[in-house]
Coordinates of C-alpha atoms and ligand atoms in Angstrom, one line a residue:
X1 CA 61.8 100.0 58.8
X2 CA 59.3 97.4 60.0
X3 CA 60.5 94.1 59.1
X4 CA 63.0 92.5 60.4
X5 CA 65.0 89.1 59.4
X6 CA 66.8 86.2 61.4
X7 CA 68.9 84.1 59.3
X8 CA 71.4 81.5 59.6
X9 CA 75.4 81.9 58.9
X10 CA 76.7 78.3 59.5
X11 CA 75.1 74.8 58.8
X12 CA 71.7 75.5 60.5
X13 CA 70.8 75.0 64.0
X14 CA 72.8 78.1 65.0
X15 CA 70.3 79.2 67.8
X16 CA 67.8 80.9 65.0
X17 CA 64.6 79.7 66.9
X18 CA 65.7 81.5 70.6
X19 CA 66.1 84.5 68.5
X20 CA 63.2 84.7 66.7
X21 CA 61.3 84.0 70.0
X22 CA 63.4 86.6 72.0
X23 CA 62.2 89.3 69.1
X24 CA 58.5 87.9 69.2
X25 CA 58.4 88.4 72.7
X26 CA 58.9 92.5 72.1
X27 CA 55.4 92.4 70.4
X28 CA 56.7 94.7 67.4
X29 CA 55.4 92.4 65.0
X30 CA 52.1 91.2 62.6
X31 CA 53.7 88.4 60.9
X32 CA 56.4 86.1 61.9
X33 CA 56.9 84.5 58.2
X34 CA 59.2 81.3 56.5
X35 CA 60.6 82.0 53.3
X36 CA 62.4 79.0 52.4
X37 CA 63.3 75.2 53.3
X38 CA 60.5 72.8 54.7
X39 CA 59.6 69.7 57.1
X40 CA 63.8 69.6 56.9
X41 CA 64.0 72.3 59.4
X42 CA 63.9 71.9 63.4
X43 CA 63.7 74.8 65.3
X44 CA 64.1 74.4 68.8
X45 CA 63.0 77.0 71.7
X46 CA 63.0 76.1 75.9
X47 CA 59.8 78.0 77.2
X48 CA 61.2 77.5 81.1
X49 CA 62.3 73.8 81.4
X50 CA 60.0 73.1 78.2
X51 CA 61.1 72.2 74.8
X52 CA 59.3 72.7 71.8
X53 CA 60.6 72.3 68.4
X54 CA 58.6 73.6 64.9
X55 CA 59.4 72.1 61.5
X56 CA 57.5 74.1 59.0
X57 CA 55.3 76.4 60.8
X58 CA 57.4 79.8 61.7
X59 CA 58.4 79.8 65.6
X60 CA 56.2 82.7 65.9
X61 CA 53.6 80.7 66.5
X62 CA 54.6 80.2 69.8
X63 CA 54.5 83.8 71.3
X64 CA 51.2 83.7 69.4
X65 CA 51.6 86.1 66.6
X66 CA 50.1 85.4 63.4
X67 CA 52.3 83.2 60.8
X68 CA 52.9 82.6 56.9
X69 CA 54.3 79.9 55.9
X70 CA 56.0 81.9 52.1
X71 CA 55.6 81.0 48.4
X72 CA 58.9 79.4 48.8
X73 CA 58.5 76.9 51.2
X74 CA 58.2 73.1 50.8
X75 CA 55.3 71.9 52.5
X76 CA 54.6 68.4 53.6
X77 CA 51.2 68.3 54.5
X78 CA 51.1 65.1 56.3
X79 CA 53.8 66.6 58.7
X80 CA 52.1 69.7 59.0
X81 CA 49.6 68.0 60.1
X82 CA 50.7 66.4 62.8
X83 CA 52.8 69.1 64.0
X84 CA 49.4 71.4 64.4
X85 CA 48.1 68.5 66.2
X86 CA 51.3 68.7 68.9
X87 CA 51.3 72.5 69.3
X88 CA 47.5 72.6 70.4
X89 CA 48.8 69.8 72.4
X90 CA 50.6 72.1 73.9
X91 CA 47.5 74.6 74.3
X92 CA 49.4 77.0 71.5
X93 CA 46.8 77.7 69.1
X94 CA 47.5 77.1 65.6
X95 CA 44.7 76.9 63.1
X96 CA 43.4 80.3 63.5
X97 CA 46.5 81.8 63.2
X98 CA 48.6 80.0 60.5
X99 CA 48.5 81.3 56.8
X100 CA 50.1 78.7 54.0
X101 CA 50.9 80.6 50.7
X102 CA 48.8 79.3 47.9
X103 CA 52.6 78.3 45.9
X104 CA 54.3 76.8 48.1
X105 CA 55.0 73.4 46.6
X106 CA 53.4 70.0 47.9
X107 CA 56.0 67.1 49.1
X108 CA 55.0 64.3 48.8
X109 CA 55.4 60.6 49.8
X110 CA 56.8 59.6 46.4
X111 CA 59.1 62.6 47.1
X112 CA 60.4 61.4 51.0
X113 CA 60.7 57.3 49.2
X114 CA 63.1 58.7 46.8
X115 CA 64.9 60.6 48.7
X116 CA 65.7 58.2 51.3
X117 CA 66.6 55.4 49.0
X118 CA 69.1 57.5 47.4
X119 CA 70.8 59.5 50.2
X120 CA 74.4 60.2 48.8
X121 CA 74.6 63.5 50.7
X122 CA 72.8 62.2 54.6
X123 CA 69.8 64.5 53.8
X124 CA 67.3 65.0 56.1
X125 CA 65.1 62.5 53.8
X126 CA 62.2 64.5 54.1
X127 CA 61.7 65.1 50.1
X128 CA 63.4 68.2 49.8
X129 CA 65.6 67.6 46.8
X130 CA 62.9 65.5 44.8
X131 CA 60.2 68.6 45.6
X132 CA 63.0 71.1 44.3
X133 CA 63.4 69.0 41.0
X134 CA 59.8 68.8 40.4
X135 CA 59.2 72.7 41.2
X136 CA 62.1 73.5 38.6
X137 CA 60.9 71.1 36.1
X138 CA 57.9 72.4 36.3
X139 CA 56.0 69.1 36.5
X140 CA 55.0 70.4 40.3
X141 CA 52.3 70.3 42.6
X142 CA 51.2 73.6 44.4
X143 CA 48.8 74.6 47.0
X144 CA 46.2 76.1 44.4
X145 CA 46.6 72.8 42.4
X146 CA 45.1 70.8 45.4
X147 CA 43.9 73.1 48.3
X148 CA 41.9 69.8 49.4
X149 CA 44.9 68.5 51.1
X150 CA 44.9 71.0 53.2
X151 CA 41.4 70.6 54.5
X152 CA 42.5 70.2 58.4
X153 CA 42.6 74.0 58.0
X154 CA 40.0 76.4 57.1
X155 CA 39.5 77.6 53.4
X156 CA 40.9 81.4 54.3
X157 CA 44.0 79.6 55.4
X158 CA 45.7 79.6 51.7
X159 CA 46.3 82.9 50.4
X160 CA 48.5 84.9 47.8
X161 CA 50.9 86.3 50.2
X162 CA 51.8 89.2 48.5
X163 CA 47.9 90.1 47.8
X164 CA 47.6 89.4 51.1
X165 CA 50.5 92.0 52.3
X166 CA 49.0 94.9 50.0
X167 CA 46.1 94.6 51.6
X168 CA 47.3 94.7 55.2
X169 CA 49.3 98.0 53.6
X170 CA 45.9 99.0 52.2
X171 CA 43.9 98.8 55.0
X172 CA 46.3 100.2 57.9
X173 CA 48.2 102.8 55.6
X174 CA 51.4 101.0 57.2
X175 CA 54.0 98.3 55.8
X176 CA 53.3 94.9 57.7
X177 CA 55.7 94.4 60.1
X178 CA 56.9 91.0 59.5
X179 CA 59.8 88.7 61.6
X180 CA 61.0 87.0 58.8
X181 CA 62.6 83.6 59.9
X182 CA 65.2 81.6 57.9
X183 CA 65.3 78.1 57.9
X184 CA 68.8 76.3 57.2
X185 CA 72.4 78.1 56.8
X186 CA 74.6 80.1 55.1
X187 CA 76.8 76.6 54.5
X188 CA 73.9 74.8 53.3
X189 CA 72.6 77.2 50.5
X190 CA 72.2 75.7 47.4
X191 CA 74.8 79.0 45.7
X192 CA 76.8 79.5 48.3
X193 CA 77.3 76.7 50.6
X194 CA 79.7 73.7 50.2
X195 CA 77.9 71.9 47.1
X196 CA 76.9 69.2 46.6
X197 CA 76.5 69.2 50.7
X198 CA 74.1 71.8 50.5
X199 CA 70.1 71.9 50.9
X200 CA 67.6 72.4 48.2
X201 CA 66.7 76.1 49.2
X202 CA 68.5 79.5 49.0
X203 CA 69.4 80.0 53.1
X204 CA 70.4 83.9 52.6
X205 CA 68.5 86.9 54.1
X206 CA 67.7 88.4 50.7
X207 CA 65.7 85.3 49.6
X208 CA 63.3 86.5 51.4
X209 CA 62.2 89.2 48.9
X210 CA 60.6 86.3 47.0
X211 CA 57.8 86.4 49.3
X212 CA 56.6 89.9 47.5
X213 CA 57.7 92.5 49.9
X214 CA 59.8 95.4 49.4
X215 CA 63.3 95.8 49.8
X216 CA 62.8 99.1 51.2
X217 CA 60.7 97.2 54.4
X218 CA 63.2 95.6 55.6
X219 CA 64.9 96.7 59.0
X220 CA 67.6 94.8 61.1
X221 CA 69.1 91.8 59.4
X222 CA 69.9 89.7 62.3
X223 CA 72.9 86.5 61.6
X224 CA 73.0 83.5 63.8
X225 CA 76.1 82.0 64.8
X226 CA 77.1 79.7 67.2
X227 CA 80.7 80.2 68.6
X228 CA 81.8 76.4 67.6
X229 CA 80.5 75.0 64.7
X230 CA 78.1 71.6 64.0
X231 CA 77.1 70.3 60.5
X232 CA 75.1 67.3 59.8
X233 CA 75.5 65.1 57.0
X234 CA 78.0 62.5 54.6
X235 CA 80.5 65.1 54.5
X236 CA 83.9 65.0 56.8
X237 CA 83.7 67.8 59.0
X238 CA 84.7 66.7 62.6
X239 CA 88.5 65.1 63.4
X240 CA 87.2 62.2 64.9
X241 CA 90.2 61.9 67.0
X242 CA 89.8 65.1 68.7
X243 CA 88.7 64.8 72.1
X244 CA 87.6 68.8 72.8
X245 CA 85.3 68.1 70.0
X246 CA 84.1 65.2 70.9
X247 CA 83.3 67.2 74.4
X248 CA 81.6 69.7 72.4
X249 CA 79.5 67.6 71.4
X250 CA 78.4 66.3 74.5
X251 CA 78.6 69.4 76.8
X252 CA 76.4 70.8 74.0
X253 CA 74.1 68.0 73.2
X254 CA 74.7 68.6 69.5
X255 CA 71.7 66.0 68.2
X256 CA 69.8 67.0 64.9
X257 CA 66.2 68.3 66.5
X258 CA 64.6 66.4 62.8
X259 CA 66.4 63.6 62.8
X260 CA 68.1 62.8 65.8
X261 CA 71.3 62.3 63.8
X262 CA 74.9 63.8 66.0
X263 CA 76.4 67.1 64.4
X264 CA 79.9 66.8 63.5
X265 CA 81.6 69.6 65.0
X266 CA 84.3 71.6 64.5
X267 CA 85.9 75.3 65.6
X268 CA 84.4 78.5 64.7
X269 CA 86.2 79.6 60.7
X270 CA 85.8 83.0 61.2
X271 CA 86.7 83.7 57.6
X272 CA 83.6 81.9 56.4
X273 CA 82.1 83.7 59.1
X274 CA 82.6 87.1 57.8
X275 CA 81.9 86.1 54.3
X276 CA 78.7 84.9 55.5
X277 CA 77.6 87.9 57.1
X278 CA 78.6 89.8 53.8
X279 CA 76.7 88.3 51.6
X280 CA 73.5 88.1 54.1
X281 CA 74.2 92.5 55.2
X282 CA 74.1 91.6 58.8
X283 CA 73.4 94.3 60.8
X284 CA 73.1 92.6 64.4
X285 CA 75.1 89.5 64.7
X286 CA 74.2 87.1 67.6
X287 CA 77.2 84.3 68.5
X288 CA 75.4 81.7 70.6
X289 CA 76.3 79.1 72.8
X290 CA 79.3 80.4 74.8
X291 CA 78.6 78.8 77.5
X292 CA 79.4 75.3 76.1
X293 CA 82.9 76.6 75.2
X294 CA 83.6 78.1 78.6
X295 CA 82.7 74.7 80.5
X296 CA 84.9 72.5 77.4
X297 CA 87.6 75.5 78.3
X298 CA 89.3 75.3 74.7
X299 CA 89.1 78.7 72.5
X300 CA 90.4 78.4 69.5
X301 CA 89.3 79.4 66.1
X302 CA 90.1 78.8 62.3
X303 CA 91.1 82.2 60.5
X304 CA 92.6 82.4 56.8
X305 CA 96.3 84.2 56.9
X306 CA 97.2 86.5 53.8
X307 CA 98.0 83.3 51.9
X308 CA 94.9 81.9 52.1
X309 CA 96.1 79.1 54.4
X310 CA 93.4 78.3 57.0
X311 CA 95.2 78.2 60.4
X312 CA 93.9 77.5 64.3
X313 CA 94.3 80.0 66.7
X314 CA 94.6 79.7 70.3
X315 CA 93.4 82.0 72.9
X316 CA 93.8 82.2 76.9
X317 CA 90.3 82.6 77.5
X318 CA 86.1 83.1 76.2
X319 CA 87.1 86.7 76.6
X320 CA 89.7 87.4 74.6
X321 CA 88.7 84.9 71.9
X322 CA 85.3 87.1 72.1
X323 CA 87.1 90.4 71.6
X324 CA 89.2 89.4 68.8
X325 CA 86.3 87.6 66.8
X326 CA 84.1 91.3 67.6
X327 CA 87.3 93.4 66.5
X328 CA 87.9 91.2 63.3
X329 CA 84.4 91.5 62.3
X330 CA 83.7 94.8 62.8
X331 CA 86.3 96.0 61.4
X332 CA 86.3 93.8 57.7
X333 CA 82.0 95.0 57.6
X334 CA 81.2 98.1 57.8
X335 CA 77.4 97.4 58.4
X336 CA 77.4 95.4 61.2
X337 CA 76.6 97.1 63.6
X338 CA 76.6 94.9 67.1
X339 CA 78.1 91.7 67.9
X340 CA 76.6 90.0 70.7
X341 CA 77.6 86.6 72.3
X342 CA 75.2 84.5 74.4
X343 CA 75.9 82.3 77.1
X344 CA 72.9 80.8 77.6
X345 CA 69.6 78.5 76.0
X346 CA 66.3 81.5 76.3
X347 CA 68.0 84.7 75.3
X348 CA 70.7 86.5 74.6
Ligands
IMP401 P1 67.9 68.2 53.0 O1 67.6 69.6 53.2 O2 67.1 67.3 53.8 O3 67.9 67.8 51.5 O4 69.4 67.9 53.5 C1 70.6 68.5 52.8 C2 71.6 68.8 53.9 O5 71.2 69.9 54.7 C3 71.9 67.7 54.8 O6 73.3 67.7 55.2 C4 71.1 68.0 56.1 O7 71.5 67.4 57.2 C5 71.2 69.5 56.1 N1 70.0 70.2 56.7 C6 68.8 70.4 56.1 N2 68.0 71.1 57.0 C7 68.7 71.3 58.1 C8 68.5 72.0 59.3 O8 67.4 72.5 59.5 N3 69.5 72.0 60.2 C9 70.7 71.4 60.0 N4 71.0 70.7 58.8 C10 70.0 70.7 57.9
MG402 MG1 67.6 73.0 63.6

């Protein structure tokens, strides 16, 4: 089937951005597409020694395949903006090649005020709860309501996104063949993650179908993991006495690529990591950053016993922490059906 999907499985900022550009690089593709989050995304991708990071436009954009940003998406149009501006900066063309569904919902600055001057959670503050409210109150503003907003961009730009995919299926007898890109985590969905710690967006794989495409397009279902684990918000989620974490953190330059902030870390749960790729049907499972843990030199992992207690386990080496994390998953899922670790920032 010709679409495929990359999606997170921890608390974003798994490596989802390397991946996507890795597949857009293959050339098998029409659209690379967003289905859900907004300006509170950062996805980060090293072209050589260069680093560029998107927010709301899909990291396609960058191997220069066209790009949707989906009916789903939150869309800050100030941002947007100004990240259009950088990328052509950065001779990648945008404004030819970027389609904004005529739904999405606008954020605005009323949106970002109130969400930083009540920031119980340590959001991102860039509106995404107060847009959410708005859209389910239905007191909204969408593309179509304003399209004038969007005048750095030409008319044809907005579109129905679903029309628009019946049409590409009408006139080339053939399903689009979209790289579907997830913003966010598995830990941060708004159902499944930890709540109220969660963002404003559903962060699985199957969200996606809320752009108007099939079920029966869609291909590989590829989960992002990193092989530690970094979250960033209010919540408690790194020992601060812990000095391998505290290395991990270092040795792996865990900084928020929006906001700057440090990621707590913490060990890989492989329990909520199998959940995870449950509920998202991974079929390809990509564990990055293995090469951070191999120069820290500390493999250990949380993993629930029959009792439900959650205990740390302690291996000799990457390898053997790698085989028993592959053997573990592969064996509790009976759809995935590669696990593949990388050890380093531009592929896998
Ligand atoms: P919001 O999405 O800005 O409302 O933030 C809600 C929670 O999700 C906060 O803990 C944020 O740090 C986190 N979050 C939102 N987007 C991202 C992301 O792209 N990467 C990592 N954390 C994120
Ligand atoms: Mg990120």
């Amino acid at each position: 089937m010709p679409s495929d999907i990359v999606v997170g499985l921890q608390y974003g900022d798994e490596g989802k951005g390397k991946i996507v550009n890795f597949l857009a690089e293959r050339n098998e593709y029409d659209y690379c597409v967003r289905y859900n989050g907004g300006a509170n995304a950062g996805h980060t991708i090293y072209i050589g020694d260069k680093k560029i990071v998107t927010h709301q436009i899909p990291s396609g954009i960058i191997r220069g395949i066209i790009c949707i940003i989906g009916d789903n998406c939150y869309l800050d149009p100030v941002k947007l903006k100004a990240e259009i501006e950088l990328l052509e900066k950065n001779n990648i063309e945008v404004k030819t090649k970027l389609y904004i569904s005529n739904k999405c919902h606008y954020i605005s600055h009323k949106h970002i005020s109130d969400d930083c001057s009540n920031n119980i959670i340590g959001t991102t503050g860039s509106g995404i709860g107060n847009v959410a409210r708005d859209k389910y109150f239905r007191i909204g503003m969408r593309v179509s309501n304003n399209p004038s907003l969007l005048d750095f961009l030409p008319k044809s730009s907005i579109i129905d996104v679903s029309e628009f995919l019946i049409n590409h299926y009408t006139n080339n007898l053939a399903f689009p063949r979209l790289l579907i890109e997830g913003a966010q985590g598995f830990g941060l969905d708004i159902t499944h993650g930890d709540y109220p710690y969660v963002t404003s967006s559903h962060c699985i794989s199957t969200d996606c179908l809320n752009l108007g495409i099939p079920l029966s397009s869609i291909g590989k279902i590829w989960g992002i993991a990193k092989i530690y684990e970094t979250y960033v918000g209010s919540k408690n989620f790194q020992d601060e006495n812990d000095k391998i974490l505290q290395q991990l953190q270092i040795v792996g330059e865990e900084f928020g690529s929006t906001t700057g902030r440090p990621r707590q870390c913490n060990y890989l749960n492989l329990t909520n990591l199998i959940k995870s790729c449950w509920v998202n049907n991974i079929t390809h499972l990509v564990i990055n950053k293995c090469d951070i843990l191999e120069k820290v030199n500390d493999f250990r992992i949380y993993y629930t016993n029959n009792n439900n207690i959650p205990l740390l386990i302690s291996f000799q080496s990457l390898l053997e922490m790698q085989i028993y994390i592959r053997s573990q998953i592969i064996n509790s899922i009976p759809f995935v059906k590669d696990v593949l670790f990388s050890d380093n920032p531009n592929g896998i």
